[in-house]
Coordinates of C-alpha atoms in Angstrom, one line a residue:
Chain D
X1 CA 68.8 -62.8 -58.3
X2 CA 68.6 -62.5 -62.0
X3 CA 65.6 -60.2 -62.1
X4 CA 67.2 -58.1 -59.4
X5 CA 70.7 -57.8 -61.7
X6 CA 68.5 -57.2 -64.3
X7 CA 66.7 -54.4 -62.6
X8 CA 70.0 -52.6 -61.4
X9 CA 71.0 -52.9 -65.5
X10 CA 67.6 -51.0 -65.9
X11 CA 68.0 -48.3 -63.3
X12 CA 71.9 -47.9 -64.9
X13 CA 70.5 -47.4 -68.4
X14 CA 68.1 -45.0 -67.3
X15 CA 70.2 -43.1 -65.2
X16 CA 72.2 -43.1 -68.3
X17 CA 69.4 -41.3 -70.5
X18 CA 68.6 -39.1 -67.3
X19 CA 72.4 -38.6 -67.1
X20 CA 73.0 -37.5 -70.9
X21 CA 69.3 -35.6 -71.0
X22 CA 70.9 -33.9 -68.2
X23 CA 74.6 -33.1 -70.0
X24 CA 72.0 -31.7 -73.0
X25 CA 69.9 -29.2 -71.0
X26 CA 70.5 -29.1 -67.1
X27 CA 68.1 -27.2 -66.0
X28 CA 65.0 -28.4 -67.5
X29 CA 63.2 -29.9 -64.9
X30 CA 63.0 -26.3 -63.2
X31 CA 62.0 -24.7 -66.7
X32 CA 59.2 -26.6 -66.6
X33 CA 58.2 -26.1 -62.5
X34 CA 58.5 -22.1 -63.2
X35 CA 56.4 -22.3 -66.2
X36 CA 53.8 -24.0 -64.2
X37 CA 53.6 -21.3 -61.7
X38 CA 50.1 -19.7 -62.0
X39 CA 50.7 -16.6 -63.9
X40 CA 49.9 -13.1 -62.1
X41 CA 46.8 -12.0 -62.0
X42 CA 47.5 -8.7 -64.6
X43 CA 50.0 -7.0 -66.3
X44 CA 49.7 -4.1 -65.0
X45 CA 48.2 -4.0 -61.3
X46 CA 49.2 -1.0 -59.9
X47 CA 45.5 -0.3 -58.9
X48 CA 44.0 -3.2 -56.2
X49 CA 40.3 -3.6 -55.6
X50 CA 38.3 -5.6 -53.5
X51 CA 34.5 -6.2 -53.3
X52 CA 33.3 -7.2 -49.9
X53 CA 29.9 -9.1 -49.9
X54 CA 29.2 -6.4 -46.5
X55 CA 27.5 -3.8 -46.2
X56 CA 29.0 -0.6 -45.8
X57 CA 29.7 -0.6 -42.0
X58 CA 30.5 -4.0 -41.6
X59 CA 33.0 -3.6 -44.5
X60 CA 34.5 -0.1 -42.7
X61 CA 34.8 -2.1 -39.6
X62 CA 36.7 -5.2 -41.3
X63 CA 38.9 -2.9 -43.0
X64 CA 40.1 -1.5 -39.8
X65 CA 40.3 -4.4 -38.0
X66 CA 42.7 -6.0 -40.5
X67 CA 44.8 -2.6 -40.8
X68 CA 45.1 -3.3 -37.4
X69 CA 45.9 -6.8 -37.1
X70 CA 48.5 -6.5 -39.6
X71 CA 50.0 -3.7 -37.1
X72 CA 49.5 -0.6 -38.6
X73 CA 47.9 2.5 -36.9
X74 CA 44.5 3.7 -38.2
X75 CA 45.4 7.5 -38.7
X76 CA 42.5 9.0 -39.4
X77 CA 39.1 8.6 -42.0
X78 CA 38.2 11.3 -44.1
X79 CA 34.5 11.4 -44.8
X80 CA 34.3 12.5 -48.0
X81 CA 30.5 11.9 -48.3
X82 CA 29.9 14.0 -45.4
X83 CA 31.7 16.8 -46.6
X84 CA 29.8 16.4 -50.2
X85 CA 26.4 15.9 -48.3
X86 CA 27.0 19.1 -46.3
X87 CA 28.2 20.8 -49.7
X88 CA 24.6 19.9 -51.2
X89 CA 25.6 16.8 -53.2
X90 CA 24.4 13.2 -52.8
X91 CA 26.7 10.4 -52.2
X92 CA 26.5 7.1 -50.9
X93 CA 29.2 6.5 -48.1
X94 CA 32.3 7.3 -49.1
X95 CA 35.7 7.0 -46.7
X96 CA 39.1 7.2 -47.4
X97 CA 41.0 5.5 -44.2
X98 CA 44.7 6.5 -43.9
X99 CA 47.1 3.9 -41.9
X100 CA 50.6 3.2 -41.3
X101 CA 53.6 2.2 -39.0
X102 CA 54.6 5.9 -37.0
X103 CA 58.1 4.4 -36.7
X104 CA 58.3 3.2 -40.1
X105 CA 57.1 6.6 -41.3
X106 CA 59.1 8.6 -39.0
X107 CA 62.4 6.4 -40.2
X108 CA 61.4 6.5 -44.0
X109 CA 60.2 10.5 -44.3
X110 CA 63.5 11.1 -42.1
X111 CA 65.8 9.4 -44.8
X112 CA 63.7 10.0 -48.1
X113 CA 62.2 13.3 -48.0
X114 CA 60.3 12.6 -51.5
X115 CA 58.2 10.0 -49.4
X116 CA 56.4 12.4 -47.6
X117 CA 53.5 13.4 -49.6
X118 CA 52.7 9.7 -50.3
X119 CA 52.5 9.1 -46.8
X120 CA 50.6 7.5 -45.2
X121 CA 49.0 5.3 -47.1
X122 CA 45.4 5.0 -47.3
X123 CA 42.2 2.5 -48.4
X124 CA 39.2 4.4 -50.3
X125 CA 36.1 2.1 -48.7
X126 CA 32.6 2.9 -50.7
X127 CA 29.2 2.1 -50.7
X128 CA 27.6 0.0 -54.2
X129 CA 24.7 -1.4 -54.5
X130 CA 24.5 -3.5 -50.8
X131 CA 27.8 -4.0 -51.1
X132 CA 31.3 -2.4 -50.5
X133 CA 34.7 -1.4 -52.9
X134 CA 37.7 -0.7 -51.2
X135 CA 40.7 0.7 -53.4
X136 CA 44.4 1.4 -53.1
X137 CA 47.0 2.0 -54.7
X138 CA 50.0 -0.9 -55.4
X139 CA 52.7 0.2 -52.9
X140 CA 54.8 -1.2 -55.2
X141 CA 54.2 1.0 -57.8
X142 CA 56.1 3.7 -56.1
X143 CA 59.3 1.4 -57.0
X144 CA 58.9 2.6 -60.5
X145 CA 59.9 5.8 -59.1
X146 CA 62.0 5.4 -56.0
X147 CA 64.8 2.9 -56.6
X148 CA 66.4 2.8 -53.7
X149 CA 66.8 -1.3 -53.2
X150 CA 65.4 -1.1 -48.9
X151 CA 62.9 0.9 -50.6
X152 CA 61.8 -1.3 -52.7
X153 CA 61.8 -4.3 -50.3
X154 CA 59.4 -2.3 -48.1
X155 CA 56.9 -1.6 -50.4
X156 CA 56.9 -5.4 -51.8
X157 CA 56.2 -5.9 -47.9
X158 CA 53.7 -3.1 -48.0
X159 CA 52.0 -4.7 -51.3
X160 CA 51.6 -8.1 -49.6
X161 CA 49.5 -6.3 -46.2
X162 CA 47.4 -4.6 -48.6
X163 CA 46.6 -7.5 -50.5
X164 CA 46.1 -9.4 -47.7
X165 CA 44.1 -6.5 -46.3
X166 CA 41.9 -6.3 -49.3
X167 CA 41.6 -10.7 -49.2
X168 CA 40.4 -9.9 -45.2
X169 CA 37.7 -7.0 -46.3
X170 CA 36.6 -9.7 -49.8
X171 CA 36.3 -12.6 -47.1
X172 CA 34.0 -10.4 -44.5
X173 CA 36.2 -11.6 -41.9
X174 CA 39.9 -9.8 -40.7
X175 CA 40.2 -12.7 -38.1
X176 CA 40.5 -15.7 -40.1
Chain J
X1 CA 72.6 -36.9 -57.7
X2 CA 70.8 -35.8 -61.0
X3 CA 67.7 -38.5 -60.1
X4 CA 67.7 -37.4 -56.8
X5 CA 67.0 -34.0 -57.8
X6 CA 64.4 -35.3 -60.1
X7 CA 62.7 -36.8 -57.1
X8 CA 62.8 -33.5 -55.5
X9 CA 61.5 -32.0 -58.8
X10 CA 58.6 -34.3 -58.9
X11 CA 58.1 -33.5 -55.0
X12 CA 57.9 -29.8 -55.8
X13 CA 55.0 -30.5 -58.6
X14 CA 52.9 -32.1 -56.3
X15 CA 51.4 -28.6 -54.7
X16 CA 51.1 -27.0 -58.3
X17 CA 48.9 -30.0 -59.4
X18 CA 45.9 -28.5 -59.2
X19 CA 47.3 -25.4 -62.0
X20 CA 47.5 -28.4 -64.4
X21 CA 43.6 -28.5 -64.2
X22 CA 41.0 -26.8 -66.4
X23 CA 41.1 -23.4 -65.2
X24 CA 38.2 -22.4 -63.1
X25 CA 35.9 -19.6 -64.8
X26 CA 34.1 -19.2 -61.5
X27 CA 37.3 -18.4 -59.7
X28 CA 38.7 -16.4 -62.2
X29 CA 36.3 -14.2 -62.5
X30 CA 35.8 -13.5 -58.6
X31 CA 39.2 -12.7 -58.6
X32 CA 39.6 -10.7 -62.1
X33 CA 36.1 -9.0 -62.9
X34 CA 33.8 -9.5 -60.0
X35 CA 35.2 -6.3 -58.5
X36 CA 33.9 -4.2 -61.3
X37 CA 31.3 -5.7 -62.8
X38 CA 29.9 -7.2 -59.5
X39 CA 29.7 -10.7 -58.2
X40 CA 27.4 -12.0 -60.7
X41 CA 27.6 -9.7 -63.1
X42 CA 25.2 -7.7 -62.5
X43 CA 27.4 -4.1 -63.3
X44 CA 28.8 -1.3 -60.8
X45 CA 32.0 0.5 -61.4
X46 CA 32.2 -1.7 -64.5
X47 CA 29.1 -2.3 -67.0
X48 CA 26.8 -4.7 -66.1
X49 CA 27.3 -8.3 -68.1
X50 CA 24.6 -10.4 -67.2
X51 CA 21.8 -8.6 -69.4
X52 CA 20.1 -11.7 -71.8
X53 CA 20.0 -9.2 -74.4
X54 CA 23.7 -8.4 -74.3
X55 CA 24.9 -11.8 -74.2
X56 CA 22.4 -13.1 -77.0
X57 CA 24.3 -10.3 -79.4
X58 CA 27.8 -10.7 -78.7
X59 CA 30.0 -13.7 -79.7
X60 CA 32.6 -15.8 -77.4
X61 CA 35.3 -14.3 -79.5
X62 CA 33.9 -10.5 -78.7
X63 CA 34.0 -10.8 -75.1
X64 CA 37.5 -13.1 -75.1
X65 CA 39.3 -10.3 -77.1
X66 CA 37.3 -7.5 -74.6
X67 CA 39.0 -9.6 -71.8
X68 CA 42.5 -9.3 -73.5
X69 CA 42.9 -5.8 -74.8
X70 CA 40.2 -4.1 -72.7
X71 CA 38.9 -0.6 -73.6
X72 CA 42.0 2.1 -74.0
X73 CA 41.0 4.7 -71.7
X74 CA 38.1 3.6 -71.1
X75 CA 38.1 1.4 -67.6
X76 CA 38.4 -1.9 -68.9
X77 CA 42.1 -2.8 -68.6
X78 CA 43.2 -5.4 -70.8
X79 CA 44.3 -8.6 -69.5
X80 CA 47.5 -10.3 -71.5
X81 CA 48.9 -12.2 -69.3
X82 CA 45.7 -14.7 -68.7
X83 CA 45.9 -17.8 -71.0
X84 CA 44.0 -18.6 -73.9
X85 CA 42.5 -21.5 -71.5
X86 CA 41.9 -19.0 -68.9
X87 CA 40.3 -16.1 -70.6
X88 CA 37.9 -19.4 -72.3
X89 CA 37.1 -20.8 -69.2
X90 CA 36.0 -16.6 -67.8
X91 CA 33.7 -16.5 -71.4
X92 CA 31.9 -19.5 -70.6
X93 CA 31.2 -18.4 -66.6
X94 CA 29.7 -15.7 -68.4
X95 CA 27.9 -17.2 -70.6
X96 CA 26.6 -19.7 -67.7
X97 CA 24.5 -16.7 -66.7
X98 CA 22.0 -16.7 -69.1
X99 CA 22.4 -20.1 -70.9
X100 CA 22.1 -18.5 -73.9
X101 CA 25.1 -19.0 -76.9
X102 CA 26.4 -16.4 -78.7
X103 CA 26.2 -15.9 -82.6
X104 CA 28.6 -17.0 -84.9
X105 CA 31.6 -14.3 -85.1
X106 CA 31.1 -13.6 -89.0
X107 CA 33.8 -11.3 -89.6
X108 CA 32.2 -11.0 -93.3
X109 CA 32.8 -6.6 -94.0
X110 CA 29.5 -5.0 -94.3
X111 CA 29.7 -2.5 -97.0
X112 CA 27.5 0.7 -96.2
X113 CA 28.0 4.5 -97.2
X114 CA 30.0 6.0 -94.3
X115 CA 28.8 9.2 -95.6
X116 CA 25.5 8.6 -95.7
X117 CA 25.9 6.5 -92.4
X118 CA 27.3 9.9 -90.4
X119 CA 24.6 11.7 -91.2
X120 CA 22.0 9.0 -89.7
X121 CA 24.2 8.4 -87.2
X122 CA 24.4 12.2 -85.9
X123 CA 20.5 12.1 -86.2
X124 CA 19.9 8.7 -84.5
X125 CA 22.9 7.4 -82.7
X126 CA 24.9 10.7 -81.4
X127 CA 22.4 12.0 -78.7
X128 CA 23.9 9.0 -76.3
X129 CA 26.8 7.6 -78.0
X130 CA 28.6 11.2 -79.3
X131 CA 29.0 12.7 -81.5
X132 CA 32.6 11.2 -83.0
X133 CA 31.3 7.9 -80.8
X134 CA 33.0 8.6 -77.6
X135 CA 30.5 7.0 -75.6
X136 CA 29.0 8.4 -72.6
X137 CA 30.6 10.2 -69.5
X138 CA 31.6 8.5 -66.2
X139 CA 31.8 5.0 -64.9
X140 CA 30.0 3.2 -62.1
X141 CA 26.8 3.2 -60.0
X142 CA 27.5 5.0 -56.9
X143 CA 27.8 8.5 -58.3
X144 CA 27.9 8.4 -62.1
X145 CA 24.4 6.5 -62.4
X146 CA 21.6 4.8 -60.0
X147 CA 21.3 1.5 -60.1
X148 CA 18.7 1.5 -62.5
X149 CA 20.4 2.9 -65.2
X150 CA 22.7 -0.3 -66.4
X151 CA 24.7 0.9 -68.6
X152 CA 26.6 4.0 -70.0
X153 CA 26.5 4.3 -73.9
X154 CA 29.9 2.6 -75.0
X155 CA 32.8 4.3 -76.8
X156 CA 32.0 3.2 -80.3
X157 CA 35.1 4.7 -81.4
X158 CA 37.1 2.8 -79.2
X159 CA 40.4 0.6 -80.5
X160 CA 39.3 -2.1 -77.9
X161 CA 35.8 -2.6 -79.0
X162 CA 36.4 -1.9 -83.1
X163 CA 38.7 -4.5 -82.7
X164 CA 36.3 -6.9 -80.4
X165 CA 33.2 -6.4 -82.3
X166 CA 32.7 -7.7 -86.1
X167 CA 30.4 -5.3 -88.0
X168 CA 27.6 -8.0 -88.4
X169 CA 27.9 -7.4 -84.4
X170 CA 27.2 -3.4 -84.8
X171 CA 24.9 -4.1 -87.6
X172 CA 22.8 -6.5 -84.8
X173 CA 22.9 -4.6 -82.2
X174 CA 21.5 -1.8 -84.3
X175 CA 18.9 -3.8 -85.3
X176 CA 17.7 -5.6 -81.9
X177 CA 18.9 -3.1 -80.2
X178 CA 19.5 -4.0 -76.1
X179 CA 16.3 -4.4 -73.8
X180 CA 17.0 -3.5 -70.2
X181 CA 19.2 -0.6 -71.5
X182 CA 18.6 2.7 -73.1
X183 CA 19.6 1.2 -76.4
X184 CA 16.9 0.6 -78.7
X185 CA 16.1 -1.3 -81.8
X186 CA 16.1 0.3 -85.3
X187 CA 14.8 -2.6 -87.2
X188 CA 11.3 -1.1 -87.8
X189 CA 13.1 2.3 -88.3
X190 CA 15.5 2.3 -90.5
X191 CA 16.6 0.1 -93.8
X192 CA 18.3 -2.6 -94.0
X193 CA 20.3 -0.3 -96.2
X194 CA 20.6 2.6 -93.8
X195 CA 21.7 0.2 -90.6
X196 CA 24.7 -0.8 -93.2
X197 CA 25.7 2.8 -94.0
X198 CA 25.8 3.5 -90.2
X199 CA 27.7 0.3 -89.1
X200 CA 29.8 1.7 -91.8
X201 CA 30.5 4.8 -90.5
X202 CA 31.1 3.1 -86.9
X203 CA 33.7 1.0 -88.3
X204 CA 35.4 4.2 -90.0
X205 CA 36.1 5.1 -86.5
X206 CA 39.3 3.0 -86.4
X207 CA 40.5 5.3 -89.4
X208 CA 40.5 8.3 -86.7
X209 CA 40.2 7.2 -83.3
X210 CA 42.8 8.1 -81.3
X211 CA 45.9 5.6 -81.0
X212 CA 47.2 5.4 -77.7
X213 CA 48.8 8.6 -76.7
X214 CA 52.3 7.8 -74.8
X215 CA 53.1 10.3 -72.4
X216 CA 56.2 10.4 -70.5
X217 CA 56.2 9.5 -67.4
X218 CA 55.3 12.4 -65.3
X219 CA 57.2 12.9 -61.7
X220 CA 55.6 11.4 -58.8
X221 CA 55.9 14.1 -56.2
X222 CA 56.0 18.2 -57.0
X223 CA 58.5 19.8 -55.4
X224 CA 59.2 24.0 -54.7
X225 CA 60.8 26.0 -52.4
X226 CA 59.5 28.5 -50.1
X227 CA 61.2 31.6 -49.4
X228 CA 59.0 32.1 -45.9
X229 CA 59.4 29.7 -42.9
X230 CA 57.3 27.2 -41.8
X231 CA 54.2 28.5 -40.5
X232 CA 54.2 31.4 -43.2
X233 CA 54.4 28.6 -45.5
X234 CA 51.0 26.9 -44.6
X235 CA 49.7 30.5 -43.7
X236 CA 50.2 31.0 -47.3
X237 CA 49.0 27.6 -48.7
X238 CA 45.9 28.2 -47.1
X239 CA 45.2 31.4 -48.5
X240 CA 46.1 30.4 -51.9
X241 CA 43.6 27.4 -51.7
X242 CA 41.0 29.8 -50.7
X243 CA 41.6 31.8 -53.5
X244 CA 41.6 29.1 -55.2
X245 CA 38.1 28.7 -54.1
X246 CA 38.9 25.8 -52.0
X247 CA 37.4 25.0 -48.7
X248 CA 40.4 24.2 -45.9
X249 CA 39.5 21.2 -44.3
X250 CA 42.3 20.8 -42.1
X251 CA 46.0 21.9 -41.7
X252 CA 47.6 19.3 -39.2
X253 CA 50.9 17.6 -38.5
X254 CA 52.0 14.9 -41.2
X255 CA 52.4 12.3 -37.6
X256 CA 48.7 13.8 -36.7
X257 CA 47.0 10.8 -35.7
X258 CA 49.7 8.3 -36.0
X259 CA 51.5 9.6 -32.7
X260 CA 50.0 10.6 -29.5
X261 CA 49.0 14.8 -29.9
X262 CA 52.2 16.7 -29.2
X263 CA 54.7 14.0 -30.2
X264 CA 54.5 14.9 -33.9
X265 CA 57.5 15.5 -35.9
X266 CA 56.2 19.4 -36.1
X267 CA 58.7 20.4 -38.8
X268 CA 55.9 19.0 -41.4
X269 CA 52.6 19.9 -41.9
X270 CA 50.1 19.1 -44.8
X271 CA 47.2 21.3 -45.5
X272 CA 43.5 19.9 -46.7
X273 CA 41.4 21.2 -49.2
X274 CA 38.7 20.8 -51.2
X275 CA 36.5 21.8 -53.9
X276 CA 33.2 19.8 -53.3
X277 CA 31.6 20.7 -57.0
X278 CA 35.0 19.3 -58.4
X279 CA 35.3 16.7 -56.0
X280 CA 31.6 15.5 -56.9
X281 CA 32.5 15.9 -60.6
X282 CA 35.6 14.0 -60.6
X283 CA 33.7 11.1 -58.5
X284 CA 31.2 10.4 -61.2
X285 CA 34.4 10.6 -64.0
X286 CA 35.7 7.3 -61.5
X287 CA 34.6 6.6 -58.4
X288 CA 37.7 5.1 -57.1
X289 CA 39.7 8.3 -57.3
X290 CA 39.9 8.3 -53.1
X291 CA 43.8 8.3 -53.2
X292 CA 43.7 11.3 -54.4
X293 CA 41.3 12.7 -51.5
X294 CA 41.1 15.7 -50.3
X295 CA 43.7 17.6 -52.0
X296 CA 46.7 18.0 -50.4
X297 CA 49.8 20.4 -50.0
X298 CA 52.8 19.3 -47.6
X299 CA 55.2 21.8 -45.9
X300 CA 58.6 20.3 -45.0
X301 CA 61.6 22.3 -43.3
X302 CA 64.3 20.8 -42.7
X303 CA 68.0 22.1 -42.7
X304 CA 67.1 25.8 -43.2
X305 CA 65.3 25.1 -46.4
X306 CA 61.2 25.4 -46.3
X307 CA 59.4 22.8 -49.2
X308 CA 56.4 22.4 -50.5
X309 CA 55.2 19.2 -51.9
X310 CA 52.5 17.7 -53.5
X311 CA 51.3 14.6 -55.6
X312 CA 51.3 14.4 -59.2
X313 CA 47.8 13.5 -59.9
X314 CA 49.2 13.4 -63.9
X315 CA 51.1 11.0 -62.4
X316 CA 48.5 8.7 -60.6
X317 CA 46.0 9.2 -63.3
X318 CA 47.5 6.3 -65.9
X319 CA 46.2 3.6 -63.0
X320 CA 42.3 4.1 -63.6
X321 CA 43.0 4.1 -67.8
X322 CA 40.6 6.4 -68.0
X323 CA 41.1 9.1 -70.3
X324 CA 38.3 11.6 -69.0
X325 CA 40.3 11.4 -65.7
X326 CA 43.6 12.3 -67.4
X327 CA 42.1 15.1 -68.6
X328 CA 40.8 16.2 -65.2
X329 CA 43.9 15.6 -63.6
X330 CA 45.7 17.9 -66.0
X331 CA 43.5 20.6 -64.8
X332 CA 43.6 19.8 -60.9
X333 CA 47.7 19.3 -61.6
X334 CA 47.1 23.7 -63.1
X335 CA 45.3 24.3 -59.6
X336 CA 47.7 22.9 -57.2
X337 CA 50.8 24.4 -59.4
X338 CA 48.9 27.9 -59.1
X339 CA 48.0 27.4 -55.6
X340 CA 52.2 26.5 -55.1
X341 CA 53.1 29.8 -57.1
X342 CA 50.7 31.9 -55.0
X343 CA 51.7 30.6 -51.6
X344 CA 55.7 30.8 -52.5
X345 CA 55.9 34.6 -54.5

């Protein structure tokens, strides 16, 4: 009986100090959980790049199977290396693939003329060494320019496919 | 009420635990480097790290400030907002490769002739490195260089790496020179005397090398109205490119592709071209230049009023830091504004 007394004493005194700690600085505990966040991965990453372990086909095909799985349309692939092979210049494969939602195009272009040029959006997919480099653009980069706050909500949405996109094509794998 | 959110608190730390670690070098790397300088190390877009020779030469504090300030213009972004733990535990994945430690980072002032040290330099140094130590042209090893070539000649005149590397670092380097890469020693060459004049001269780079040049920010999207309708509009674009001596690669609906044929939107229409001598020239500057691919002029009419529109490669170009691509997006950004005025007189 004592100890227990003496324990609810103990669990007043420290809710004391937790009580007056909190008076002095109440929002410390969450200070602390933010700065323990892992910190982004650059400054400045308007460019994102993935290598993918496949070679170049196997890569192509990943590519389009996640752009597809995160429901956007393939629009078309320009072969650039065909183009400079036929020109009479060597190049290892070279694609750029463009994608995107129509409705979501159709709906954006409609309302902010601007967009249009920028759209769709597109992967560059090449060949190095065995391996593969895809490269886009940070959608979100275009909310440096265009301000508009649904605008920028769609291209932090757009940012998050592509990164997930470019994690499917690093993996090898667009189903996992 | 304040414990119970305590509890919470310490609930909510529980998934984070594993930041709390030692960061992972491995891991980090993968997800900050491997891209350009290939999984283990070995070089691509970026220059290749895992050479014995290079690693022997360098000191942990050379490749950790690398890692945070990069190479101005030169690729190599610089990387702030790792940790001091972080960018550590990336220095000693790298070093793992090759087992070997890096010198001491003497930071002792070598004291040379800069004078005497440009004009060895010019005879010895400038055939690869430049003449004002610009470093070699283009990045990466799918157009710029094979894959036996490692490495391009650095920009010794690069704020990044005069602030990275210590002169007893140039002074090594010039000495041992690199095996595996085009650079080679000047031990049996030149003086002791003479390889302190030029790693004089190297350092008096920083006196002159070019500070970062602030630009303001250039407009995403070009904009210009057309006096003609639609379809004399891209008539017009068309003919201007191939004035322009571009090829026309396509001139389609802006839905082409997205929507089933005939359901496009047909009040907009972008026109492809290309240049493939340019295009191949701008691909060994940086090979990851595909957004801008192929050039590309979009005709919009809406309301009566007939636009053209086009990207801003000025605008793109600050995303690669790579100066030799500003420059040639200054020139493509003349060749689409010409090919505008052409197609709208």
């Amino acid at each position: 009986m004592r100890n227990h007394v003496s324990t609810l004493r103990g669990d007043r005194r420290r809710g004391d100090a937790v009580t007056r700690a909190a008076r002095i600085f109440p929002l410390w505990p969450l200070v602390l959980f933010c700065a323990m966040l892992p910190a982004p991965s650059m400054a400045d990453e308007n460019l994102l790049m993935a290598r993918s372990p496949l070679e170049f086909p196997e890569a192509m095909l990943t590519l389009q199977e996640s752009i597809k799985a995160h429901e956007y349309v393939v629009a078309r692939v320009q072969r650039v290396d065909i183009g400079l092979t036929q020109a009479g210049y060597p190049s290892d494969r070279y694609r750029v693939v463009f994608y995107g939602n129509p409705q979501e195009i159709r709906l954006l272009t409609r309302e902010h003329k601007e967009l249009i040029p920028l759209l769709p959006l597109n992967f560059s997919i090449f060949a190095e060494n065995g391996e593969t480099l895809v490269v886009a653009m940070n959608p979100s980069f275009l909310s440096l320019r265009f301000t508009a706050p649904e605008l920028v909500t769609r291209f932090a949405r757009w940012e998050s496919d592509v990164r997930s996109i470019l994690a499917d094509v690093q993996r090898g794998n667009a189903l996992d | 009420m304040y414990v119970r959110f305590l509890r919470l608190f310490a609930l909510l730390l529980l998934p984070t635990s594993g930041s709390l670690a030692a960061p992972d070098g491995a891991e980090l790397f993968a997800r900050h480097c491997a891209v350009c300088h290939g999984t283990e190390g070995r070089g691509g877009v970026g220059t290749p790290l895992a050479l014995d020779s290079f690693l022997s030469s360098i000191s942990d504090r050379f490749l950790a400030a690398t890692i945070r300030s990069g190479r101005p213009g030169r690729v190599m972004p610089a990387f702030p907002v790792l940790s001091n733990s972080q960018v550590k535990a990336i220095v000693r994945h790298i070093r793992g490769w090759s087992g070997l430690a890096g010198p001491e980072d003497d930071r002792t002032p070598i004291e040379g002739d800069p004078g005497v040290g440009q004009a060895l330099f010019a005879q010895h140094c400038a055939g690869c490195h430049g003449d004002h130590g610009q470093g070699g042209t283009g990045t990466g090893v799918a157009f710029s260089r094979s894959a036996s070539l490692p490495i391009i000649p650095p920009a010794l005149n690069n704020p990044g790496f005069l602030a990275a590397a210590s002169d007893r670092m140039i002074k090594r380097t010039i000495q041992n020179g690199r095996s595996a890469t085009p650079m080679a020693g000047f031990r049996h060459k030149l003086s002791d005397a003479q390889i302190d004049d030029i790693t004089s001269f190297v350092r008096s780079f920083g006196d002159t090398a070019p500070g970062s040049t602030a630009r303001s920010p250039e407009p995403l999207v070009i904009r210009a109205d057309s006096p003609y309708d639609l379809q004399q509009t891209v008539e017009n674009v068309r003919n201007a490119a191939r004035a322009g001596n571009f090829a026309v690669v396509r001139a389609e609906h802006q839905e082409y592709g997205l929507v089933a044929e005939g359901e496009e939107d047909p009040n907009t229409v972008f026109v492809d071209f290309c240049n493939f001598e340019q295009l191949y020239g701008a691909l060994q500057i940086d090979p990851r230049i595909g957004m801008f691919l192929p050039c590309r002029i979009t005709v919009v009419a809406r309301e009566a009023r007939v636009e053209i529109m086009f990207i801003n490669p000025k605008a793109l170009s600050p995303l690669f830091n790579n100066q030799e691509l500003d420059d040639a997006c200054e020139t493509m950004y003349q060749l689409y504004a010409e090919i505008v005025d052409e197609a709208t007189l």
